[in-house]
Amino acid sequence: MATREWKDGLLSYSMRELGNIPDDNPKWILLDGDLDANWVESMNSVMDDSRLLTLPSNERIRLLPHMKMIFEIRDLKYATPATATRAGILYVSEGRQWHNMVQSWLQRVVRPYAETAKWKDPNQPVQWLSDLFDKYVPDTIFEMVKSYRHITPLSTMNFATTLTNILEGVLKPENLSNKADQALFEMYFVFAAIWAFGGALVEKDGIDYRRNFDKWWKQTWTTVKLPGKGTVYDYLVNPKSGKFQPWAELVMDVEYNSAKPMSSMFVPTAETSSLRFFLDMMVDLRKPIMFVGGAGVGKTQLVKGKLACLPEEVMSLCISFNYFTDVVSFQKVLESPLEKKAGVNFGPPGTKQLIYFVDDLNMPKLDPYETAMPISLIRQHLGWGHWFDRLKLTQKNINNTQYVACMNPTAGSFTINPRLQRLFFTLAVGFPGQDSLMKIYGTFLQ
């Protein structure tokens, strides 16, 4: 029953709490998300000289001189001139931001790897990889922006993040020992770059971008010789021999038991072995990964096949989005397997890991300002590591969780918020080829 009684929201609660602290040390309120014309209009009085937040309950909360506000937003599409003129606006361009991220990654990940692998000079692998980034990435990013369209729009930051994630997965002493030479590093780097830049390419509007990328890569980068047969997508680096080997050699035969329903079986093929390889890698690294493809290509089966054979210390929770999924019920579902740890920390029971598998990620309806609330909640969790209790308005830090997602780019709202898409390693899933179909049907017919 609606009593029309005023109930505090997060902003008014936080602002009042900060204002009541007796000292005058600097305090920052950071509002990170999409701009919504309704609430930002009521912020106009906060942002001008009066610095007052007036609530519908007639309460007035003052923004004190030592309190500052930062809005971190995607664009100013729904901001009125009244709002835009009251704030100092700083536009951060993509430019070479990826370069800064890579430099910090080299120190954070590559140096500890070099120490673990007992390199005489731990700076050597760092220097080699830094040179490889400078050699390959700027030209490839330029080519991507100029000539290619991915299955769902991806930013340059996404390419760089995916590249570092794959390299983090292969930078292990068993793959690259302290005796490895620069050529082997470059080989692994090329393998990672092919999938980081080209993993989300498909045929679109009659242009086969995947084939074009294959041709362009082989013509442009000739230092590392890829096998001539097939495409650049058909090979991975064999850590034992230090040479390229086809994915098809990794495919295991499965026995079909007629007592089981066919829909619960997953038959690995050459195409899915590469997708499964990266899914295993990202699950081990606890990084988010997303499969994008049309209806019926086997995205959900691929992920469910992985979730079915997880070790005991890893739990999974499958959540299917639809048009009517709202953020309140979604948050309750996310919280259902969690338990309270110390203070404001929450996580899965004991020392377990939890994988949230979100299917049909782009299905929830958009509000009038093109925001899908459940997607904003995932972005907040991935970006900041927490969300808020809806009743007590306290922060909840959610630990030991990760996301795997699937979506159909021809349904729902087609694309998702680029600020969330940027965080996911995105792979395109196409229909199986003729050899794969023969293998799938052959498994059942035998």
mmCIF file of N, CA and C in Angstrom, residues 291-352:
data_model
loop_
_atom_site.group_PDB
_atom_site.id
_atom_site.type_symbol
_atom_site.label_atom_id
_atom_site.label_comp_id
_atom_site.label_asym_id
_atom_site.label_seq_id
_atom_site.Cartn_x
_atom_site.Cartn_y
_atom_site.Cartn_z
ATOM 1 N N PHE A 291 29.982 -14.509 -24.135
ATOM 2 C CA PHE A 291 29.823 -15.117 -25.459
ATOM 3 C C PHE A 291 28.653 -14.454 -26.161
ATOM 4 N N VAL A 292 28.887 -14.008 -27.387
ATOM 5 C CA VAL A 292 27.853 -13.294 -28.131
ATOM 6 C C VAL A 292 27.598 -14.043 -29.433
ATOM 7 N N GLY A 293 26.336 -14.329 -29.714
ATOM 8 C CA GLY A 293 26.011 -15.028 -30.962
ATOM 9 C C GLY A 293 24.504 -15.152 -31.108
ATOM 10 N N GLY A 294 24.068 -15.555 -32.286
ATOM 11 C CA GLY A 294 22.632 -15.668 -32.566
ATOM 12 C C GLY A 294 21.965 -16.765 -31.758
ATOM 13 N N ALA A 295 20.648 -16.931 -31.970
ATOM 14 C CA ALA A 295 19.902 -17.945 -31.228
ATOM 15 C C ALA A 295 20.296 -19.337 -31.722
ATOM 16 N N GLY A 296 20.504 -20.265 -30.792
ATOM 17 C CA GLY A 296 20.729 -21.662 -31.164
ATOM 18 C C GLY A 296 22.145 -22.025 -31.571
ATOM 19 N N VAL A 297 23.134 -21.181 -31.287
ATOM 20 C CA VAL A 297 24.513 -21.541 -31.676
ATOM 21 C C VAL A 297 25.228 -22.327 -30.572
ATOM 22 N N GLY A 298 24.572 -22.468 -29.415
ATOM 23 C CA GLY A 298 25.150 -23.298 -28.350
ATOM 24 C C GLY A 298 25.948 -22.546 -27.308
ATOM 25 N N LYS A 299 25.650 -21.237 -27.132
ATOM 26 C CA LYS A 299 26.373 -20.452 -26.111
ATOM 27 C C LYS A 299 26.071 -20.998 -24.720
ATOM 28 N N THR A 300 24.775 -21.138 -24.432
ATOM 29 C CA THR A 300 24.362 -21.557 -23.084
ATOM 30 C C THR A 300 24.866 -22.968 -22.792
ATOM 31 N N GLN A 301 24.789 -23.870 -23.806
ATOM 32 C CA GLN A 301 25.253 -25.254 -23.608
ATOM 33 C C GLN A 301 26.741 -25.277 -23.290
ATOM 34 N N LEU A 302 27.502 -24.410 -23.976
ATOM 35 C CA LEU A 302 28.948 -24.349 -23.762
ATOM 36 C C LEU A 302 29.254 -23.984 -22.306
ATOM 37 N N VAL A 303 28.565 -22.948 -21.810
ATOM 38 C CA VAL A 303 28.837 -22.491 -20.433
ATOM 39 C C VAL A 303 28.322 -23.520 -19.430
ATOM 40 N N LYS A 304 27.134 -24.076 -19.701
ATOM 41 C CA LYS A 304 26.584 -25.068 -18.754
ATOM 42 C C LYS A 304 27.450 -26.324 -18.723
ATOM 43 N N GLY A 305 28.055 -26.665 -19.890
ATOM 44 C CA GLY A 305 28.984 -27.798 -19.924
ATOM 45 C C GLY A 305 30.163 -27.557 -18.998
ATOM 46 N N LYS A 306 30.641 -26.309 -18.957
ATOM 47 C CA LYS A 306 31.756 -25.953 -18.062
ATOM 48 C C LYS A 306 31.297 -25.968 -16.601
ATOM 49 N N LEU A 307 30.119 -25.377 -16.343
ATOM 50 C CA LEU A 307 29.645 -25.271 -14.949
ATOM 51 C C LEU A 307 29.356 -26.651 -14.353
ATOM 52 N N ALA A 308 29.013 -27.617 -15.239
ATOM 53 C CA ALA A 308 28.666 -28.957 -14.742
ATOM 54 C C ALA A 308 29.896 -29.692 -14.208
ATOM 55 N N CYS A 309 31.102 -29.291 -14.652
ATOM 56 C CA CYS A 309 32.287 -30.046 -14.193
ATOM 57 C C CYS A 309 33.231 -29.156 -13.385
ATOM 58 N N LEU A 310 32.656 -28.251 -12.596
ATOM 59 C CA LEU A 310 33.484 -27.400 -11.725
ATOM 60 C C LEU A 310 33.939 -28.196 -10.510
ATOM 61 N N PRO A 311 35.110 -27.866 -9.949
ATOM 62 C CA PRO A 311 35.515 -28.543 -8.705
ATOM 63 C C PRO A 311 34.590 -28.171 -7.543
ATOM 64 N N GLU A 312 34.722 -28.902 -6.435
ATOM 65 C CA GLU A 312 33.787 -28.717 -5.313
ATOM 66 C C GLU A 312 33.839 -27.319 -4.716
ATOM 67 N N GLU A 313 35.032 -26.704 -4.745
ATOM 68 C CA GLU A 313 35.139 -25.393 -4.076
ATOM 69 C C GLU A 313 34.597 -24.248 -4.918
ATOM 70 N N VAL A 314 34.038 -24.556 -6.096
ATOM 71 C CA VAL A 314 33.453 -23.507 -6.940
ATOM 72 C C VAL A 314 31.960 -23.771 -7.128
ATOM 73 N N MET A 315 31.148 -22.792 -6.748
ATOM 74 C CA MET A 315 29.688 -22.894 -6.932
ATOM 75 C C MET A 315 29.300 -22.084 -8.166
ATOM 76 N N SER A 316 28.101 -22.349 -8.678
ATOM 77 C CA SER A 316 27.619 -21.506 -9.785
ATOM 78 C C SER A 316 26.136 -21.208 -9.588
ATOM 79 N N LEU A 317 25.711 -20.084 -10.144
ATOM 80 C CA LEU A 317 24.302 -19.686 -10.074
ATOM 81 C C LEU A 317 23.902 -19.187 -11.461
ATOM 82 N N CYS A 318 22.896 -19.823 -12.063
ATOM 83 C CA CYS A 318 22.442 -19.428 -13.408
ATOM 84 C C CYS A 318 21.268 -18.456 -13.286
ATOM 85 N N ILE A 319 21.364 -17.341 -13.968
ATOM 86 C CA ILE A 319 20.297 -16.333 -13.938
ATOM 87 C C ILE A 319 19.946 -15.995 -15.386
ATOM 88 N N SER A 320 18.692 -16.177 -15.760
ATOM 89 C CA SER A 320 18.272 -15.814 -17.122
ATOM 90 C C SER A 320 17.520 -14.500 -17.065
ATOM 91 N N PHE A 321 17.971 -13.532 -17.842
ATOM 92 C CA PHE A 321 17.285 -12.243 -17.899
ATOM 93 C C PHE A 321 16.115 -12.324 -18.874
ATOM 94 N N ASN A 322 15.088 -11.522 -18.606
ATOM 95 C CA ASN A 322 14.040 -11.314 -19.601
ATOM 96 C C ASN A 322 13.647 -9.840 -19.578
ATOM 97 N N TYR A 323 12.667 -9.494 -20.396
ATOM 98 C CA TYR A 323 12.292 -8.091 -20.546
ATOM 99 C C TYR A 323 11.879 -7.458 -19.219
ATOM 100 N N PHE A 324 11.264 -8.270 -18.339
ATOM 101 C CA PHE A 324 10.694 -7.714 -17.096
ATOM 102 C C PHE A 324 11.620 -7.875 -15.889
ATOM 103 N N THR A 325 12.863 -8.311 -16.092
ATOM 104 C CA THR A 325 13.784 -8.446 -14.952
ATOM 105 C C THR A 325 14.028 -7.060 -14.352
ATOM 106 N N ASP A 326 13.721 -6.897 -13.058
ATOM 107 C CA ASP A 326 13.990 -5.585 -12.440
ATOM 108 C C ASP A 326 15.137 -5.731 -11.448
ATOM 109 N N VAL A 327 15.711 -4.612 -11.102
ATOM 110 C CA VAL A 327 16.968 -4.634 -10.359
ATOM 111 C C VAL A 327 16.783 -5.131 -8.925
ATOM 112 N N VAL A 328 15.619 -4.891 -8.327
ATOM 113 C CA VAL A 328 15.410 -5.304 -6.927
ATOM 114 C C VAL A 328 15.402 -6.830 -6.829
ATOM 115 N N SER A 329 14.615 -7.478 -7.711
ATOM 116 C CA SER A 329 14.558 -8.946 -7.660
ATOM 117 C C SER A 329 15.903 -9.538 -8.089
ATOM 118 N N PHE A 330 16.581 -8.890 -9.046
ATOM 119 C CA PHE A 330 17.885 -9.392 -9.501
ATOM 120 C C PHE A 330 18.900 -9.359 -8.355
ATOM 121 N N GLN A 331 18.877 -8.265 -7.575
ATOM 122 C CA GLN A 331 19.813 -8.168 -6.450
ATOM 123 C C GLN A 331 19.521 -9.248 -5.408
ATOM 124 N N LYS A 332 18.220 -9.537 -5.195
ATOM 125 C CA LYS A 332 17.867 -10.598 -4.229
ATOM 126 C C LYS A 332 18.399 -11.956 -4.703
ATOM 127 N N VAL A 333 18.292 -12.206 -6.016
ATOM 128 C CA VAL A 333 18.804 -13.477 -6.567
ATOM 129 C C VAL A 333 20.324 -13.541 -6.386
ATOM 130 N N LEU A 334 21.017 -12.431 -6.679
ATOM 131 C CA LEU A 334 22.482 -12.410 -6.524
ATOM 132 C C LEU A 334 22.893 -12.659 -5.069
ATOM 133 N N GLU A 335 22.083 -12.139 -4.130
ATOM 134 C CA GLU A 335 22.454 -12.247 -2.714
ATOM 135 C C GLU A 335 22.067 -13.600 -2.108
ATOM 136 N N SER A 336 21.179 -14.348 -2.799
ATOM 137 C CA SER A 336 20.636 -15.575 -2.180
ATOM 138 C C SER A 336 21.713 -16.592 -1.773
ATOM 139 N N PRO A 337 22.792 -16.835 -2.568
ATOM 140 C CA PRO A 337 23.765 -17.834 -2.094
ATOM 141 C C PRO A 337 24.851 -17.255 -1.175
ATOM 142 N N LEU A 338 24.803 -15.938 -0.899
ATOM 143 C CA LEU A 338 25.894 -15.318 -0.131
ATOM 144 C C LEU A 338 25.634 -15.396 1.364
ATOM 145 N N GLU A 339 26.701 -15.338 2.142
ATOM 146 C CA GLU A 339 26.545 -15.248 3.596
ATOM 147 C C GLU A 339 27.419 -14.120 4.126
ATOM 148 N N LYS A 340 27.053 -13.629 5.303
ATOM 149 C CA LYS A 340 27.773 -12.486 5.880
ATOM 150 C C LYS A 340 29.105 -12.951 6.453
ATOM 151 N N LYS A 341 30.163 -12.223 6.108
ATOM 152 C CA LYS A 341 31.478 -12.496 6.708
ATOM 153 C C LYS A 341 31.709 -11.407 7.765
ATOM 154 N N ALA A 342 32.936 -10.944 7.914
ATOM 155 C CA ALA A 342 33.214 -9.915 8.921
ATOM 156 C C ALA A 342 32.755 -8.547 8.432
ATOM 157 N N GLY A 343 32.127 -7.764 9.312
ATOM 158 C CA GLY A 343 31.761 -6.370 8.987
ATOM 159 C C GLY A 343 30.806 -6.275 7.807
ATOM 160 N N VAL A 344 31.211 -5.516 6.781
ATOM 161 C CA VAL A 344 30.325 -5.302 5.630
ATOM 162 C C VAL A 344 30.659 -6.265 4.489
ATOM 163 N N ASN A 345 31.481 -7.285 4.768
ATOM 164 C CA ASN A 345 31.893 -8.220 3.708
ATOM 165 C C ASN A 345 30.926 -9.387 3.586
ATOM 166 N N PHE A 346 30.592 -9.717 2.351
ATOM 167 C CA PHE A 346 29.730 -10.857 2.069
ATOM 168 C C PHE A 346 30.411 -11.725 1.022
ATOM 169 N N GLY A 347 30.095 -13.024 1.026
ATOM 170 C CA GLY A 347 30.675 -13.904 0.015
ATOM 171 C C GLY A 347 30.012 -15.258 0.074
ATOM 172 N N PRO A 348 30.370 -16.174 -0.847
ATOM 173 C CA PRO A 348 29.801 -17.517 -0.808
ATOM 174 C C PRO A 348 30.235 -18.257 0.453
ATOM 175 N N PRO A 349 29.520 -19.322 0.843
ATOM 176 C CA PRO A 349 29.836 -20.030 2.099
ATOM 177 C C PRO A 349 31.279 -20.519 2.140
ATOM 178 N N GLY A 350 31.887 -20.472 3.324
ATOM 179 C CA GLY A 350 33.251 -20.968 3.523
ATOM 180 C C GLY A 350 34.255 -20.226 2.661
ATOM 181 N N THR A 351 35.144 -20.991 2.034
ATOM 182 C CA THR A 351 36.169 -20.373 1.180
ATOM 183 C C THR A 351 35.839 -20.595 -0.292
ATOM 184 N N LYS A 352 34.573 -20.847 -0.592
ATOM 185 C CA LYS A 352 34.194 -21.189 -1.971
ATOM 186 C C LYS A 352 34.226 -19.978 -2.897
#
